[in-house]
Coordinates of C-alpha atoms and ligand atoms in Angstrom, one line a residue:
M174 CA 122.9 73.6 116.3
I175 CA 119.9 75.9 116.5
T176 CA 121.8 78.7 114.9
S177 CA 122.0 76.9 111.5
G178 CA 119.8 78.9 109.1
W179 CA 119.4 81.8 111.5
K180 CA 121.0 84.0 108.9
D181 CA 117.6 83.6 107.2
F182 CA 115.8 84.5 110.4
E183 CA 113.8 87.3 108.9
T184 CA 111.0 88.7 111.1
L185 CA 108.3 91.1 110.0
E186 CA 110.1 93.9 111.7
S187 CA 113.4 93.2 109.9
H188 CA 111.5 92.8 106.6
I189 CA 109.7 96.1 107.0
A190 CA 113.1 97.7 107.8
R191 CA 114.7 96.1 104.8
E192 CA 111.9 97.3 102.5
Q193 CA 112.3 100.8 103.9
T194 CA 115.9 100.9 102.7
M195 CA 114.4 100.8 99.1
H196 CA 113.2 104.3 100.0
P197 CA 116.2 106.3 101.1
E198 CA 114.0 109.4 101.6
S199 CA 111.9 107.5 104.1
R200 CA 111.9 108.6 107.7
G201 CA 110.3 105.3 108.9
V202 CA 106.9 106.7 109.4
F203 CA 105.2 104.2 107.1
S204 CA 107.3 101.4 108.6
N205 CA 106.1 102.2 112.1
L206 CA 102.5 102.1 110.8
L207 CA 103.0 98.6 109.5
R208 CA 104.7 97.5 112.7
R209 CA 101.7 98.7 114.7
I210 CA 99.4 96.8 112.5
G211 CA 101.5 93.7 113.3
L212 CA 101.2 94.5 117.0
A213 CA 97.4 94.9 116.8
T214 CA 97.0 91.6 115.1
K215 CA 99.2 89.8 117.7
I216 CA 96.8 91.1 120.3
I217 CA 93.8 90.0 118.4
S218 CA 95.4 86.6 117.7
S219 CA 95.9 86.1 121.4
K220 CA 92.2 86.7 122.0
V221 CA 91.0 84.6 119.1
Q222 CA 93.3 81.7 120.1
R223 CA 91.8 81.7 123.6
A224 CA 88.2 82.5 122.5
G225 CA 86.7 79.4 124.0
L226 CA 88.4 80.1 127.3
V227 CA 87.6 83.7 127.8
D228 CA 84.1 85.1 127.7
V229 CA 84.4 86.5 124.2
L230 CA 82.5 84.0 122.2
G231 CA 79.0 84.6 121.1
K232 CA 77.0 87.6 120.1
E233 CA 77.5 91.1 121.3
G234 CA 73.8 91.7 121.2
A235 CA 74.2 94.6 118.8
V236 CA 74.3 94.9 115.0
N237 CA 76.9 96.8 113.0
V238 CA 76.4 99.3 110.2
Q239 CA 76.0 96.3 107.9
G240 CA 73.0 95.2 109.9
E241 CA 75.1 92.1 110.8
E242 CA 75.0 90.7 114.3
Q243 CA 78.2 91.8 116.0
M244 CA 80.1 89.0 117.7
K245 CA 81.9 89.9 120.9
L246 CA 85.3 89.3 119.2
D247 CA 84.2 91.7 116.4
V248 CA 83.9 94.5 118.9
L249 CA 87.0 93.6 120.7
A250 CA 89.1 93.4 117.5
N251 CA 87.7 96.8 116.4
E252 CA 88.7 98.3 119.8
V253 CA 92.2 96.8 119.6
V254 CA 92.8 98.2 116.2
K255 CA 91.6 101.7 117.3
A256 CA 93.6 101.6 120.5
T257 CA 96.8 100.4 118.8
L258 CA 96.7 102.7 115.8
G259 CA 94.4 105.6 116.5
W260 CA 96.9 107.7 118.4
M261 CA 99.6 107.4 115.7
P262 CA 100.6 110.7 114.2
P263 CA 100.9 109.3 110.7
I264 CA 97.3 108.2 110.7
G265 CA 95.1 111.0 109.6
G266 CA 92.0 108.8 109.8
F267 CA 90.6 105.3 109.7
G268 CA 87.5 103.5 108.7
T269 CA 86.3 100.1 109.9
E270 CA 83.6 97.7 108.9
E271 CA 82.2 98.0 112.5
E272 CA 81.5 101.8 112.3
E273 CA 79.2 103.8 110.0
Q274 CA 81.5 106.8 109.9
V275 CA 85.2 107.1 109.3
T276 CA 87.2 108.6 112.1
L277 CA 89.2 111.7 111.3
F278 CA 92.1 113.2 113.3
E279 CA 93.5 116.8 113.2
R280 CA 97.3 116.3 113.1
H281 CA 100.2 118.7 113.1
E282 CA 101.8 119.9 109.9
G283 CA 103.6 117.0 108.2
E284 CA 101.6 114.3 110.1
G285 CA 98.4 112.4 109.3
Q286 CA 99.6 111.5 105.8
Y287 CA 97.9 108.1 105.7
V288 CA 94.3 106.8 106.0
V289 CA 93.8 103.1 107.0
M290 CA 90.7 100.9 106.4
F291 CA 90.1 97.7 108.4
D292 CA 87.9 94.7 108.5
P293 CA 88.9 94.0 112.1
L294 CA 87.6 90.4 112.1
D295 CA 86.4 89.1 108.8
G296 CA 84.4 85.9 108.8
S297 CA 83.4 86.4 112.4
S298 CA 80.1 84.5 112.0
N299 CA 82.3 81.4 112.0
I300 CA 84.0 82.0 115.3
D301 CA 81.8 79.9 117.5
A302 CA 82.5 77.0 115.3
N303 CA 86.3 77.6 115.6
V304 CA 86.7 78.3 111.8
S305 CA 89.6 80.5 110.7
V306 CA 88.9 84.2 110.6
G307 CA 91.1 87.2 109.7
T308 CA 91.9 90.9 109.9
I309 CA 92.1 92.8 106.6
F310 CA 93.8 96.2 106.1
S311 CA 94.3 98.7 103.4
I312 CA 96.5 101.9 103.5
H313 CA 96.2 104.9 101.3
R314 CA 98.3 108.1 101.3
R315 CA 96.0 111.1 101.7
I316 CA 95.2 113.2 98.6
S317 CA 93.7 116.1 100.5
T318 CA 96.0 118.7 102.0
G319 CA 94.0 120.3 104.8
P320 CA 94.5 119.7 108.6
K321 CA 92.0 116.8 108.6
P322 CA 91.4 114.1 106.0
E323 CA 88.4 114.3 103.8
L324 CA 86.1 111.4 102.6
R325 CA 87.9 111.5 99.2
D326 CA 91.0 110.3 101.0
F327 CA 89.2 107.0 101.7
L328 CA 87.3 106.8 98.4
Q329 CA 90.4 106.1 96.3
P330 CA 90.6 103.3 93.7
G331 CA 92.5 100.3 95.0
H332 CA 95.4 100.7 92.6
R333 CA 96.4 103.7 94.7
Q334 CA 96.9 101.7 97.9
V335 CA 100.4 102.0 99.3
A336 CA 100.0 98.7 101.3
A337 CA 97.5 96.0 101.8
G338 CA 97.4 92.8 103.8
Y339 CA 95.6 90.4 106.1
V340 CA 96.2 88.2 109.1
I341 CA 94.6 84.8 109.1
Y342 CA 93.9 83.4 112.6
G343 CA 94.0 79.7 111.8
S344 CA 96.0 76.6 112.8
S345 CA 98.7 79.2 112.9
T346 CA 98.5 83.0 112.7
M347 CA 100.0 84.4 109.5
F348 CA 100.6 88.0 108.4
V349 CA 100.5 88.4 104.6
Y350 CA 101.2 91.8 103.1
T351 CA 102.4 93.8 100.1
T352 CA 103.7 97.3 99.7
G353 CA 103.8 96.8 95.9
R354 CA 107.0 94.7 95.8
G355 CA 105.6 91.2 96.0
V356 CA 103.5 89.3 98.6
H357 CA 105.2 88.0 101.7
G358 CA 103.9 85.8 104.5
F359 CA 105.0 85.7 108.1
T360 CA 104.0 83.0 110.6
L361 CA 103.6 84.0 114.2
D362 CA 105.8 82.0 116.6
P363 CA 103.8 82.2 119.8
E364 CA 106.8 81.2 121.9
I365 CA 108.7 84.4 121.0
G366 CA 105.8 86.6 119.8
E367 CA 107.5 87.3 116.5
Y368 CA 106.1 87.0 113.0
I369 CA 108.8 85.0 111.1
L370 CA 109.1 85.1 107.3
S371 CA 107.8 81.7 106.1
H372 CA 106.5 82.5 102.6
E373 CA 108.7 85.0 100.7
N374 CA 107.4 86.3 97.4
I375 CA 104.2 84.3 97.2
R376 CA 103.0 83.6 93.6
I377 CA 99.6 82.1 92.9
P378 CA 100.2 78.7 91.2
D379 CA 99.1 78.6 87.6
R380 CA 96.5 75.9 88.1
C381 CA 92.8 76.1 89.1
H382 CA 93.0 73.8 92.0
C383 CA 89.9 75.1 93.9
F384 CA 86.6 76.6 92.9
S385 CA 85.1 78.6 95.8
S386 CA 81.6 80.0 95.9
N387 CA 78.4 79.9 98.1
D388 CA 76.4 77.6 95.8
S389 CA 73.2 78.2 97.8
N390 CA 73.1 81.5 95.8
Y391 CA 73.2 79.8 92.4
S392 CA 69.6 80.6 91.5
K393 CA 70.3 84.3 92.2
W394 CA 73.2 84.4 89.7
D395 CA 73.0 85.7 86.1
E396 CA 73.3 83.3 83.2
G397 CA 77.0 84.2 82.5
T398 CA 77.9 83.4 86.1
K399 CA 76.0 80.1 86.1
K400 CA 77.6 79.0 82.8
F401 CA 81.1 80.0 84.1
A402 CA 80.6 78.1 87.4
D403 CA 79.2 75.0 85.6
H404 CA 82.1 75.1 83.1
I405 CA 84.7 75.2 85.9
R406 CA 83.1 72.6 88.1
Y407 CA 81.6 70.1 85.7
S408 CA 83.7 70.1 82.4
K409 CA 86.2 67.8 84.2
Q410 CA 88.7 68.1 81.3
G411 CA 91.9 69.9 80.5
R412 CA 92.7 72.6 83.1
Y413 CA 89.6 71.7 85.1
A414 CA 90.0 67.9 85.1
N415 CA 90.9 67.9 88.8
V416 CA 89.1 71.0 90.2
T417 CA 87.7 70.6 93.7
S418 CA 85.1 72.8 95.4
R419 CA 86.0 74.4 98.7
Y420 CA 84.1 77.1 100.5
I421 CA 84.8 78.2 104.1
G422 CA 82.6 81.3 104.3
S423 CA 85.5 83.4 105.5
L424 CA 87.0 85.6 102.8
V425 CA 90.5 85.6 104.3
S426 CA 90.5 81.8 104.6
D427 CA 89.1 81.2 101.1
F428 CA 91.5 83.7 99.5
H429 CA 94.5 82.5 101.4
R430 CA 94.0 78.9 100.3
N431 CA 93.6 79.9 96.7
L432 CA 96.7 82.1 96.9
L433 CA 98.8 79.2 98.0
Y434 CA 97.1 76.3 96.0
G435 CA 95.7 78.1 93.0
G436 CA 92.1 78.6 92.3
V437 CA 89.2 81.1 92.0
F438 CA 86.8 82.5 94.6
M439 CA 83.7 84.3 93.6
Y440 CA 80.9 86.2 95.3
P441 CA 78.8 87.3 92.3
A442 CA 76.1 89.9 92.2
D443 CA 72.5 89.0 92.9
A444 CA 71.1 89.2 89.4
K445 CA 68.0 91.1 90.6
T446 CA 69.7 93.8 92.6
G447 CA 73.0 93.8 90.8
K448 CA 74.7 94.1 94.1
G449 CA 77.5 92.0 95.6
K450 CA 78.0 91.2 99.3
L451 CA 81.6 91.9 99.9
R452 CA 82.9 95.4 100.8
L453 CA 85.1 97.2 98.4
L454 CA 87.3 99.4 100.5
Y455 CA 88.3 97.0 103.4
E456 CA 87.8 93.5 101.9
L457 CA 88.2 93.4 98.2
A458 CA 90.6 96.2 97.3
P459 CA 93.3 94.9 99.7
V460 CA 92.9 91.2 98.6
A461 CA 92.8 92.4 95.0
M462 CA 96.1 94.2 95.4
L463 CA 97.6 91.0 97.0
A464 CA 96.2 88.8 94.2
E465 CA 97.7 91.1 91.5
Q466 CA 101.0 91.3 93.3
A467 CA 101.1 87.4 93.4
G468 CA 100.3 87.1 89.6
G469 CA 96.6 86.7 89.8
T470 CA 93.8 89.3 89.4
A471 CA 90.3 90.3 90.6
S472 CA 87.3 91.6 88.7
D473 CA 83.7 92.6 89.4
G474 CA 82.9 90.9 86.1
K475 CA 83.5 93.9 83.9
Q476 CA 86.5 95.7 85.3
R477 CA 89.5 95.3 87.6
I478 CA 88.5 95.6 91.3
L479 CA 91.5 97.9 91.7
D480 CA 90.1 100.3 89.0
I481 CA 86.7 100.8 90.6
Q482 CA 86.2 104.4 91.8
P483 CA 84.5 104.0 95.2
T484 CA 81.4 106.1 95.9
E485 CA 80.8 105.2 99.6
V486 CA 82.7 103.8 102.5
H487 CA 80.7 100.5 102.9
Q488 CA 80.2 100.0 99.2
R489 CA 79.6 96.4 98.2
V490 CA 80.7 95.0 94.8
P491 CA 80.6 91.6 93.1
V492 CA 83.9 89.8 92.8
V493 CA 85.8 87.0 91.1
I494 CA 89.4 86.7 92.3
G495 CA 92.3 84.3 91.8
N496 CA 94.1 82.9 88.8
K497 CA 94.2 85.4 85.9
E498 CA 93.0 82.8 83.4
E499 CA 89.8 82.0 85.3
V500 CA 89.0 85.7 86.1
E501 CA 89.4 86.6 82.4
L502 CA 87.3 83.6 81.4
Y503 CA 84.6 84.8 83.7
E504 CA 84.6 88.2 82.1
E505 CA 84.3 86.5 78.7
F506 CA 81.3 84.4 79.9
V507 CA 79.6 87.6 81.3
R508 CA 80.3 89.5 78.0
K509 CA 78.9 86.6 75.8
C510 CA 75.7 86.4 77.9
Q511 CA 75.1 90.1 77.7
E512 CA 75.6 90.3 73.9
Ligands
LIG19 P1 78.1 84.0 102.9 C1 82.0 86.9 106.2 O1 80.8 87.3 106.8 C2 82.0 87.5 104.8 O2 82.0 88.9 104.9 C3 83.3 87.0 104.1 O3 84.3 86.8 105.0 C4 82.8 85.7 103.4 O4 83.5 85.5 102.2 C5 81.4 86.0 103.1 O5 80.9 87.0 104.0 C6 80.5 84.8 103.3 O6 79.2 85.1 102.9 O7 76.8 84.7 102.3 O8 78.5 82.9 102.0 O9 77.9 83.5 104.3

């Protein structure tokens, strides 16, 4: 009988509604925002899953604010996010990897209380090779009180996020999010167009199963980072007896694998410039919130990613993220090599 187990047939919609009951004062505004993000990602998923069939593969012929070549799907995903969310009264403004400036809206009294940051299609350089990509989002409550948001509403430390999540467009499409009460994963059933709860209360396994970094940058790393990477990969004893290397080159995919299997991902600073590659506001702060909600953590080598006070919208920082034991070990290697 197909009805057996349907009592557990939790969808993203019903989960959001259930979470809302934890806030009796809530009018459902925040819940509607999360639902719309779910809708936007279903639309993006339908485009990504048919990328080879519709003329959306390949380069847009433009570069984004990062100086990165925009793929057609980057532009399309960005437009979908803007069209799906931009008109919503609760959104005072949004920022996206694809645009230099944040977009600010003048809303009526009592509206526009949230700002949202997006990486509409993370890992898009992999699209032509059919590698998993993802959408990452971060939601903050405004701290300014005027009719329009101000930049400081976006430049808040990650520990103030009210929600964060990603959707991974892989062998299946999965929506993973947190509102500060655990991490929950929903797999899209394309036959009914619903995200179904498939991974409730995800906890990162306490084992370093995977080590994930772009080793072609090894020569650019500082000594502490090199020693840490060598220790994890080559000691082949104790906790690291069975570590394997995996690197997809798509943050959402590398993070999602480590979240489920255990492991550590790092994109360290270039020792010469001190700069990292990954963006703080719409890549690292959201995945760092998820990591901590799942029992892991994320650091720039010296401090929690979630404690960094942002200074600009497209700010890049170094990162090590995953099991708490490995991230803390990294910080120790960095400290020792700087003493
Ligand atoms: P590299 C994708 O372009 C991205 O922003 C992340 O998704 C990914 O983790 C990283 O860059 C990959 O960078 O230099 O290894 O290609």
